[in-house]
PDB file of C-alpha atoms in Angstrom:
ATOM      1  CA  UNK A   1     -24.203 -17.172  -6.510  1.00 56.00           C
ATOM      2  CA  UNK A   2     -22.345 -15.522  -9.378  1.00 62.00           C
ATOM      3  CA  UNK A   3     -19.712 -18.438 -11.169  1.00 87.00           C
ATOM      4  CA  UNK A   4     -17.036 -17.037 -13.383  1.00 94.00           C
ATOM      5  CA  UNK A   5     -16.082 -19.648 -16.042  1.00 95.00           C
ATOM      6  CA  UNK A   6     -12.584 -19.710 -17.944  1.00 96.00           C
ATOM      7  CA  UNK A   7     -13.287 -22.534 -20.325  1.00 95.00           C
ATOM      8  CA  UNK A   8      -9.311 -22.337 -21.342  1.00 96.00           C
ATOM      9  CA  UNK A   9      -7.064 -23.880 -19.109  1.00 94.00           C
ATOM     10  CA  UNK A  10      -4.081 -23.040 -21.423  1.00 97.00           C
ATOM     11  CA  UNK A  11      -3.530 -21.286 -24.461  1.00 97.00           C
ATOM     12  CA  UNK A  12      -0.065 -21.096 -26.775  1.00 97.00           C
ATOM     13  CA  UNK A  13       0.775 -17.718 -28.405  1.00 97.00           C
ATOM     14  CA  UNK A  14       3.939 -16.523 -31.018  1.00 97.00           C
ATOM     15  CA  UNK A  15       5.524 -13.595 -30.012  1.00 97.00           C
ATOM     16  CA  UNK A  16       3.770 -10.593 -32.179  1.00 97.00           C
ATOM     17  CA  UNK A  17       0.824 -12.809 -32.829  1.00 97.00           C
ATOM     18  CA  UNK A  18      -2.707 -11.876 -31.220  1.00 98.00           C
ATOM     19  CA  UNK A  19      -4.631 -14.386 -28.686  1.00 98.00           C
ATOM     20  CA  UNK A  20      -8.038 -13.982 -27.587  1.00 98.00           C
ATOM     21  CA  UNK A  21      -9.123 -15.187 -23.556  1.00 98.00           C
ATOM     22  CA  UNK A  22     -12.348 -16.400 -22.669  1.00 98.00           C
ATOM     23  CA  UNK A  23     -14.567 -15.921 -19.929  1.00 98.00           C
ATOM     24  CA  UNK A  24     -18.105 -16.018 -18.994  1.00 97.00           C
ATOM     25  CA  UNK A  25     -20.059 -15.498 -15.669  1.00 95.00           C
ATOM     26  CA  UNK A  26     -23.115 -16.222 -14.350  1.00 93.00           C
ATOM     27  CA  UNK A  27     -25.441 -13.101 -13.082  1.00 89.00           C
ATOM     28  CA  UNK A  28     -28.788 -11.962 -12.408  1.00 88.00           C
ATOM     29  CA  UNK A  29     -27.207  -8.305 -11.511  1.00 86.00           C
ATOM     30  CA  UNK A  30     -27.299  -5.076 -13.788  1.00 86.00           C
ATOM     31  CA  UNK A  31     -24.424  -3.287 -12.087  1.00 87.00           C
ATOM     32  CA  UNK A  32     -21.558  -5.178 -11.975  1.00 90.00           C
ATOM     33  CA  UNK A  33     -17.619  -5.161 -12.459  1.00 92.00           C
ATOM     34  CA  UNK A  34     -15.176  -7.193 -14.603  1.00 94.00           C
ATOM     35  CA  UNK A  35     -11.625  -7.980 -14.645  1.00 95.00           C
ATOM     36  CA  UNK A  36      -8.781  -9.329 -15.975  1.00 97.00           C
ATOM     37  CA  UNK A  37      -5.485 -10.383 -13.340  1.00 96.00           C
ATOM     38  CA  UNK A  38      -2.127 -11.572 -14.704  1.00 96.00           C
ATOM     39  CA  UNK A  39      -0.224 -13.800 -11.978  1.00 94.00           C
ATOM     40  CA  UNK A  40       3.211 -14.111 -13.690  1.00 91.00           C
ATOM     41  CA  UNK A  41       5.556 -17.144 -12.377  1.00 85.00           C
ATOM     42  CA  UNK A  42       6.704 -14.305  -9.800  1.00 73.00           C
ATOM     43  CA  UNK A  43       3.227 -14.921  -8.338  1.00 71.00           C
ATOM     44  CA  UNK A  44       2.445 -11.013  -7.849  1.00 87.00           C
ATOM     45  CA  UNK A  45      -1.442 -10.659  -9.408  1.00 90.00           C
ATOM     46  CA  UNK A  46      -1.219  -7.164 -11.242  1.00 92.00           C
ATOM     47  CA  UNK A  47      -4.359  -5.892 -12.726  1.00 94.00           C
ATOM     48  CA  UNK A  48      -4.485  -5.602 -16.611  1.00 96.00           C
ATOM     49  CA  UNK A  49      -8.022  -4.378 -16.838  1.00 95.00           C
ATOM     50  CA  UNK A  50     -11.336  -3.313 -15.677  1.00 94.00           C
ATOM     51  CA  UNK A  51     -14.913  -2.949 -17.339  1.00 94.00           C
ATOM     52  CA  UNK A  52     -17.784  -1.532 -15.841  1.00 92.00           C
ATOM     53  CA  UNK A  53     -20.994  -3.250 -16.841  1.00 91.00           C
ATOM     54  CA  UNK A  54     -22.672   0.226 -17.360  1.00 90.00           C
ATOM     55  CA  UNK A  55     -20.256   1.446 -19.977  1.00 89.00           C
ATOM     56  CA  UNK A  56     -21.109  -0.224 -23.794  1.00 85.00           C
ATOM     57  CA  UNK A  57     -17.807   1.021 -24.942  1.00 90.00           C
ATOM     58  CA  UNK A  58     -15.309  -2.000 -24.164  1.00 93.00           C
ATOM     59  CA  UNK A  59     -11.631  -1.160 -22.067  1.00 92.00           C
ATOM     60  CA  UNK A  60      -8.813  -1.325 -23.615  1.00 92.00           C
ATOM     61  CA  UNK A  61      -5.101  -1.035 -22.023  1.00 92.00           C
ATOM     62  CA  UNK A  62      -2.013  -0.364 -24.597  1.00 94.00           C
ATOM     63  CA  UNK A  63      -2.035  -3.948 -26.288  1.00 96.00           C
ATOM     64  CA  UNK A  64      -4.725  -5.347 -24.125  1.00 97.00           C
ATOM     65  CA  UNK A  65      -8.766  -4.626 -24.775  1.00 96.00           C
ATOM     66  CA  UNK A  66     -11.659  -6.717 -24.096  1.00 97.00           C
ATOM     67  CA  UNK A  67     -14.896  -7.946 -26.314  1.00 96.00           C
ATOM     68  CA  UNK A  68     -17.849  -6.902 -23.479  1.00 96.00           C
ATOM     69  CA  UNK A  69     -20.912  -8.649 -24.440  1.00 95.00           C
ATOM     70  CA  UNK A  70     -23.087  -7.790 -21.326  1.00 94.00           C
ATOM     71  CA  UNK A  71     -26.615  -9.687 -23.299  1.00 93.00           C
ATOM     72  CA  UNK A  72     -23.885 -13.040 -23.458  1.00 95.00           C
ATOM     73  CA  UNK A  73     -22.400 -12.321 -20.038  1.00 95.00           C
ATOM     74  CA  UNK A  74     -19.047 -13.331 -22.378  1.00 96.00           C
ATOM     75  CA  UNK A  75     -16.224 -10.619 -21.248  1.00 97.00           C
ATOM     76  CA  UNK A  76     -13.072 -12.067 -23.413  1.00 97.00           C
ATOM     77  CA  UNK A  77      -9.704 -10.437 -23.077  1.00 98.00           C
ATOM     78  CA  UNK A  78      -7.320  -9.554 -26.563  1.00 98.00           C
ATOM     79  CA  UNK A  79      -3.593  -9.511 -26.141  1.00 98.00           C
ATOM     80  CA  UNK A  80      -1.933  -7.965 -29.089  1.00 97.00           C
ATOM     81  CA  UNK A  81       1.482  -8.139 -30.719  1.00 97.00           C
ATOM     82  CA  UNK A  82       2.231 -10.718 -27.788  1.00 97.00           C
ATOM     83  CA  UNK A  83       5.570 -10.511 -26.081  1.00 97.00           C
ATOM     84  CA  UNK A  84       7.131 -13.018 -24.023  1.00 95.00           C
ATOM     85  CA  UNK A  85       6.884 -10.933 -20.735  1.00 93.00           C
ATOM     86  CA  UNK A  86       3.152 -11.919 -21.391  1.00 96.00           C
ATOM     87  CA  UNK A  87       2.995 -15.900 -20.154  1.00 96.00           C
ATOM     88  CA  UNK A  88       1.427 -15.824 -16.934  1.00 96.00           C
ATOM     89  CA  UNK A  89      -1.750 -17.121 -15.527  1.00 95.00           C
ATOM     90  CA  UNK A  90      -4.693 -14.739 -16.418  1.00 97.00           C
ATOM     91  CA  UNK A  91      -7.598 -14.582 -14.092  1.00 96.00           C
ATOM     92  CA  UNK A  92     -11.035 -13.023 -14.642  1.00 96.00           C
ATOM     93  CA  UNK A  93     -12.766 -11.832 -11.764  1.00 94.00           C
ATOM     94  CA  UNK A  94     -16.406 -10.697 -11.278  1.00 92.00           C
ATOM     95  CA  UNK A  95     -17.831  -8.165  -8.693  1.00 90.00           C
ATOM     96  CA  UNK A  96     -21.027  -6.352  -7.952  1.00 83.00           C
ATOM     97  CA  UNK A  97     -22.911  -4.676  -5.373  1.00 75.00           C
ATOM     98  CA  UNK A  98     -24.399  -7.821  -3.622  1.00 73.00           C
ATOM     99  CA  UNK A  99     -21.339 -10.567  -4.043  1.00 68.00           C
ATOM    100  CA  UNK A 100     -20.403  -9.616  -0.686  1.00 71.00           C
ATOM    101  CA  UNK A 101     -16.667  -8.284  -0.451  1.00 75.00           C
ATOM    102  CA  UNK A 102     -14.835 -11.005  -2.733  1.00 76.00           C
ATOM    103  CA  UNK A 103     -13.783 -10.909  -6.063  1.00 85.00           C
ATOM    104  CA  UNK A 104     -15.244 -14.024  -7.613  1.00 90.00           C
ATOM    105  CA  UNK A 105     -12.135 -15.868  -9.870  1.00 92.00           C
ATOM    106  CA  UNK A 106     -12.434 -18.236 -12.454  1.00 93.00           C
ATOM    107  CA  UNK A 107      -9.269 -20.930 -12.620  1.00 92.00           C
ATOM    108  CA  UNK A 108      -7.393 -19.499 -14.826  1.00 94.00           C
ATOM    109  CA  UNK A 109      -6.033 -19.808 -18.457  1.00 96.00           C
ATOM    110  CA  UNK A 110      -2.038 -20.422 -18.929  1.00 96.00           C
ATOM    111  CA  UNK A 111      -0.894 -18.431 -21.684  1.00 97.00           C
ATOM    112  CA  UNK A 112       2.340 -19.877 -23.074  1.00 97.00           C
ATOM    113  CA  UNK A 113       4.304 -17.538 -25.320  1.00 97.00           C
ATOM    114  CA  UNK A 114       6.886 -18.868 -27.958  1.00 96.00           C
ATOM    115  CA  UNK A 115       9.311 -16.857 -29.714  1.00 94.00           C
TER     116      UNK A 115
ATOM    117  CA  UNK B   1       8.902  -1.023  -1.936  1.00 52.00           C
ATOM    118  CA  UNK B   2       5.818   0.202  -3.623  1.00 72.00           C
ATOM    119  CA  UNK B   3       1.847  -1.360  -3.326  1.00 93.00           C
ATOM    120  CA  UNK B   4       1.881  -4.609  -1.571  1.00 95.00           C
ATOM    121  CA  UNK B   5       4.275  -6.442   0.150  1.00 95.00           C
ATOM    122  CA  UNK B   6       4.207  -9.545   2.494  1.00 96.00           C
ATOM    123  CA  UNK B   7       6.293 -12.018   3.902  1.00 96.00           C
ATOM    124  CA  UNK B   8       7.812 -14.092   4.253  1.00 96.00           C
ATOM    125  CA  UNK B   9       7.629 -15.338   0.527  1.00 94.00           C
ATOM    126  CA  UNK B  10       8.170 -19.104   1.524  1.00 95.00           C
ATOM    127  CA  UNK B  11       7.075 -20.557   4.704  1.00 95.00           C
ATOM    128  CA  UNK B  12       7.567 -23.960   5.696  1.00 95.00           C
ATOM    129  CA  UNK B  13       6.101 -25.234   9.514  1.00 92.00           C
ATOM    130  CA  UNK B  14       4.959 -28.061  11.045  1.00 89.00           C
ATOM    131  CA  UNK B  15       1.259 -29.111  12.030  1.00 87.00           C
ATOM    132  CA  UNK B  16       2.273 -28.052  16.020  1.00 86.00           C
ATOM    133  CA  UNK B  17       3.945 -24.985  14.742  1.00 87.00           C
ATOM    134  CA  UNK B  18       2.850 -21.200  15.129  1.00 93.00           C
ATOM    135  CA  UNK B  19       4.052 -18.899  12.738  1.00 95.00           C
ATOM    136  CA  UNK B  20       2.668 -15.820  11.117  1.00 97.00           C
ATOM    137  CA  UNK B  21       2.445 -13.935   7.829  1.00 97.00           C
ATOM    138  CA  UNK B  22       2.669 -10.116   7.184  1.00 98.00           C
ATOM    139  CA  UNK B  23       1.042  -7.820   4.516  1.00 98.00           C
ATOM    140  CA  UNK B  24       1.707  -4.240   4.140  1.00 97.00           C
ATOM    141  CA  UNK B  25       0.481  -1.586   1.717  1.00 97.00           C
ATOM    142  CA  UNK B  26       1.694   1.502   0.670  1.00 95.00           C
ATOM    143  CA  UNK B  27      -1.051   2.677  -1.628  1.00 95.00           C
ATOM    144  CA  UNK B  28      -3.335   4.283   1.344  1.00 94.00           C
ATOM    145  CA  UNK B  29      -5.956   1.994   0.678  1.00 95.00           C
ATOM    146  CA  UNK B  30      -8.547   1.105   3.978  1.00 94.00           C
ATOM    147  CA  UNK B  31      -9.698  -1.989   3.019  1.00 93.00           C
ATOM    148  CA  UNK B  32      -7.503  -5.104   3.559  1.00 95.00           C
ATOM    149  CA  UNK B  33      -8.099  -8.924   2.264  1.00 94.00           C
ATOM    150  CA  UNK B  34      -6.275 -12.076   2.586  1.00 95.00           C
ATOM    151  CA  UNK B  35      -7.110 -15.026  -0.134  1.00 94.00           C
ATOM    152  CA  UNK B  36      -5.832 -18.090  -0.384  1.00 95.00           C
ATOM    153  CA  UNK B  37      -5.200 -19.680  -3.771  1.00 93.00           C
ATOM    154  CA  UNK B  38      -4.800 -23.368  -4.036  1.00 92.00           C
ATOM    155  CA  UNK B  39      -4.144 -25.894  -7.324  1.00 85.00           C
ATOM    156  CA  UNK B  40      -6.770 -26.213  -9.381  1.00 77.00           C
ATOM    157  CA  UNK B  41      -9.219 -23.488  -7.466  1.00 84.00           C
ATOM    158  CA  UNK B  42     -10.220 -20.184  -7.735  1.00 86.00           C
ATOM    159  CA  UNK B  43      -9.420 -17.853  -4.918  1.00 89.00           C
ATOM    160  CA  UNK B  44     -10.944 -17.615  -2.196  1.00 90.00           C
ATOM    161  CA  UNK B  45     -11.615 -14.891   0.419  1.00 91.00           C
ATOM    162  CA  UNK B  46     -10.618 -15.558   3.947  1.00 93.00           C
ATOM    163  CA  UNK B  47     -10.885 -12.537   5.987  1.00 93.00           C
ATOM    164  CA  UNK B  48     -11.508  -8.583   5.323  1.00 92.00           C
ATOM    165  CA  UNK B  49     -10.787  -5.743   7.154  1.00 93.00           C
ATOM    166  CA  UNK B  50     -12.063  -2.127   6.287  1.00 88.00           C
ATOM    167  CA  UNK B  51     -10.511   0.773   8.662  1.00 88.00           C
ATOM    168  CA  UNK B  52      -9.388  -2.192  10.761  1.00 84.00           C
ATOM    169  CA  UNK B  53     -12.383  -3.454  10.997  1.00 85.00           C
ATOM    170  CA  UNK B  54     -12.914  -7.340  10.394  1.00 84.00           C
ATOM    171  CA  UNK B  55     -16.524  -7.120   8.079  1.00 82.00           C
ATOM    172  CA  UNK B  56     -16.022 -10.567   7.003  1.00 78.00           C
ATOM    173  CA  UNK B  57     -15.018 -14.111   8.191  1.00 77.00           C
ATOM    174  CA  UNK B  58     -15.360 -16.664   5.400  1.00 77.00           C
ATOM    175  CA  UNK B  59     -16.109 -19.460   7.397  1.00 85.00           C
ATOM    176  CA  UNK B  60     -12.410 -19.753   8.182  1.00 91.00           C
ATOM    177  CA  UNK B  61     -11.134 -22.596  10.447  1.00 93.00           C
ATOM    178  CA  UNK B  62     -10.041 -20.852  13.380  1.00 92.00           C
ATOM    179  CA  UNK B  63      -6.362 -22.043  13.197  1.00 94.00           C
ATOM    180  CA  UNK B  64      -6.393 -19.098  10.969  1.00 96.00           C
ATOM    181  CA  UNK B  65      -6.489 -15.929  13.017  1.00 95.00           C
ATOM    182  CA  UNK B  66      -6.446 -12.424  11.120  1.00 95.00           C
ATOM    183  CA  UNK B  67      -4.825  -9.289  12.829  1.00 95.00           C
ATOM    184  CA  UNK B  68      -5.170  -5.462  11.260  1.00 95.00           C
ATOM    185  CA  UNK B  69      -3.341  -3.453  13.618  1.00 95.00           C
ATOM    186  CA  UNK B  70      -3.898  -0.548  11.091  1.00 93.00           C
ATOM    187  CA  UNK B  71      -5.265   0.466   7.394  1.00 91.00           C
ATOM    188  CA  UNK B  72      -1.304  -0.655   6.461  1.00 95.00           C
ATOM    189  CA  UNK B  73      -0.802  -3.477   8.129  1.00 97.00           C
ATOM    190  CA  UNK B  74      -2.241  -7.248   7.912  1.00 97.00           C
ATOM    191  CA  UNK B  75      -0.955 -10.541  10.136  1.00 97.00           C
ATOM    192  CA  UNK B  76      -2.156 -13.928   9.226  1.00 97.00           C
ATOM    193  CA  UNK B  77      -1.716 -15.770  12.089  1.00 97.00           C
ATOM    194  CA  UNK B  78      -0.882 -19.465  11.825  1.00 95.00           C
ATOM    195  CA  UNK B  79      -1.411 -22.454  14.157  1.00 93.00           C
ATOM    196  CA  UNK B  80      -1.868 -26.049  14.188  1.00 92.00           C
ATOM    197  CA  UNK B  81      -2.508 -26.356  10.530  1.00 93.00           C
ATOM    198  CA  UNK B  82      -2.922 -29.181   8.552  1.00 93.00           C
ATOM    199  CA  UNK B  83      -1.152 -30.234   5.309  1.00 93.00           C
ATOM    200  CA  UNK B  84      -4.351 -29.295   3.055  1.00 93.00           C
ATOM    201  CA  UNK B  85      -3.623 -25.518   4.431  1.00 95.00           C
ATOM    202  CA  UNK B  86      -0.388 -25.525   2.365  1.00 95.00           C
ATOM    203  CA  UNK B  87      -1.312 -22.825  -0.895  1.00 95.00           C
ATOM    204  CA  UNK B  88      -0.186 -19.946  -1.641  1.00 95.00           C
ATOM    205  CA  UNK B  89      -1.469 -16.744   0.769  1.00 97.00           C
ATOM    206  CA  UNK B  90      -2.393 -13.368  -1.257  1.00 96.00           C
ATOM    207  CA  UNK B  91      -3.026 -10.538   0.929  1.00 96.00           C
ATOM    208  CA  UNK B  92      -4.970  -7.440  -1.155  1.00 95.00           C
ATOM    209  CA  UNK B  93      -5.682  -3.785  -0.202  1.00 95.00           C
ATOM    210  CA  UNK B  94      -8.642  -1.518  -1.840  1.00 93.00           C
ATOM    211  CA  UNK B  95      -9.507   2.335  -1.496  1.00 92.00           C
ATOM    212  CA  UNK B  96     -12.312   0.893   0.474  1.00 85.00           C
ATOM    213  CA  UNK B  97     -15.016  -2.562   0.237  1.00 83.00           C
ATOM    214  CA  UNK B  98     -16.869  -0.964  -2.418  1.00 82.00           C
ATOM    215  CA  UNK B  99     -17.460  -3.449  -5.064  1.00 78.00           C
ATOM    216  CA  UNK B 100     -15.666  -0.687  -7.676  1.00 79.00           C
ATOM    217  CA  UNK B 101     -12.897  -0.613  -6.058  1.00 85.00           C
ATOM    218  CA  UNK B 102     -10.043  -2.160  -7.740  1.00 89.00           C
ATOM    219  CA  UNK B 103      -8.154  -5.153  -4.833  1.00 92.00           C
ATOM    220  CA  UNK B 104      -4.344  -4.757  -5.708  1.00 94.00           C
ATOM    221  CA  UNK B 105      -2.360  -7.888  -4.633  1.00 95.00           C
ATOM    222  CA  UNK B 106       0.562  -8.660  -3.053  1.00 95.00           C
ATOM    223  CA  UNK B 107       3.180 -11.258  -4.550  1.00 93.00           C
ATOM    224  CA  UNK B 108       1.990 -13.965  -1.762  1.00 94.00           C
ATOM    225  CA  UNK B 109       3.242 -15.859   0.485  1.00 96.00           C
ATOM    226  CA  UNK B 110       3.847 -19.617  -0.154  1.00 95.00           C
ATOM    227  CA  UNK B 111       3.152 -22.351   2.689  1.00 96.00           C
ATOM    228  CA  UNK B 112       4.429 -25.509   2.940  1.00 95.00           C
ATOM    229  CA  UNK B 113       2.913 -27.228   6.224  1.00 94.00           C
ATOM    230  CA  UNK B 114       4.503 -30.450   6.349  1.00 91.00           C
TER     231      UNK B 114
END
């Protein structure tokens, strides 16, 4: 079974500063896809950003980006110039072919923002 | 509204109650989910639908009882829970079940079963 592991149950941030998100997962699987969810205190779970497994170059998203390291199953997300909208939960969820049709979650890492 | 809606947003019921919960997308997508999402635990998948479909049961308690009337629409049906069913319901929607496809969520539905 393929375990995603957020080893950061919270994290503080200033506003402008950057903050880096862990994540590893566990997988014998070649083709596979990653990604990072924001749950705000509004609860809605918005996507931030995807990685395919079978693309070396890593995602990025306006301020956000990720540090792919497929060989260290490690799949961190970077959140630049932070801004208060930012504090939310941030999930990062794991797919491939033969996981069935759920998105495996870690926990979660709380990302606190002060000004 | 755009994407994916539910409600009601709060739900409070009894253990002898029956209530249900609603999910709708507007984003054309054919595939359906519903998660739930307790303290302290990842998500976890509880029912998908593709084309209406149900491809997967999670080894759900049958007090839960999924309904996909269409691609659009998704009822969580609700009776005789118990208090350790109280968490917060997220209903998602996908172009399909292909494992690229992106799941968009809805904002949830948080139940109280007292």
């Amino acid at each position: 079974a393929q375990t995603v592991t957020q080893s950061q149950p919270e994290m503080s941030v200033q506003e402008a500063e950057t903050v880096t998100l862990s994540c590893t997962y566990d997988t014998s699987e070649s083709d596979y896809y990653l990604f990072w969810y924001k749950q705000p205190p509004s609860r809605q779970m918005i996507l931030v950003i995807r990685q395919e497994a079978y693309k070396q170059q890593n995602a990025t998203e306006n301020r956000f980006s990720v540090n792919f390291q497929k060989a260290a199953k490690s799949f961190s997300l970077k959140i630049s110039d932070s801004q208060l909208g930012d504090a939310a939960m941030y999930f990062c969820a794991y797919r491939n072919s033969n996981s069935g049709y759920a998105l495996n979650f870690g926990k979660g890492t709380s990302l606190l923002v002060t000004p | 509204e755009t994407g994916v809606t539910q409600t009601p947003r709060h739900l409070v019921m009894g253990m002898t109650n029956k209530k249900s919960l609603k999910c709708e997308q507007h984003l054309g997508h054919n595939a359906m989910y519903w998660y739930k999402q307790s303290a302290k635990k990842p998500l976890e998948l509880m029912f998908v639908y593709n084309f209406k479909e149900q491809t997967e049961n999670n080894s759900v308690p049958s007090r839960f009882s999924p309904e996909c009337p269409n691609s659009s629409h998704l009822f969580l049906h609700l009776h005789t829970l118990q208090p350790e069913d109280s968490a917060l319901y997220l209903c998602a929607s996908s172009q399909e079940v292909f494992f690229a496809d992106t799941q968009y969520f809805g904002p949830g539905t948080r139940l109280t079963v007292l």
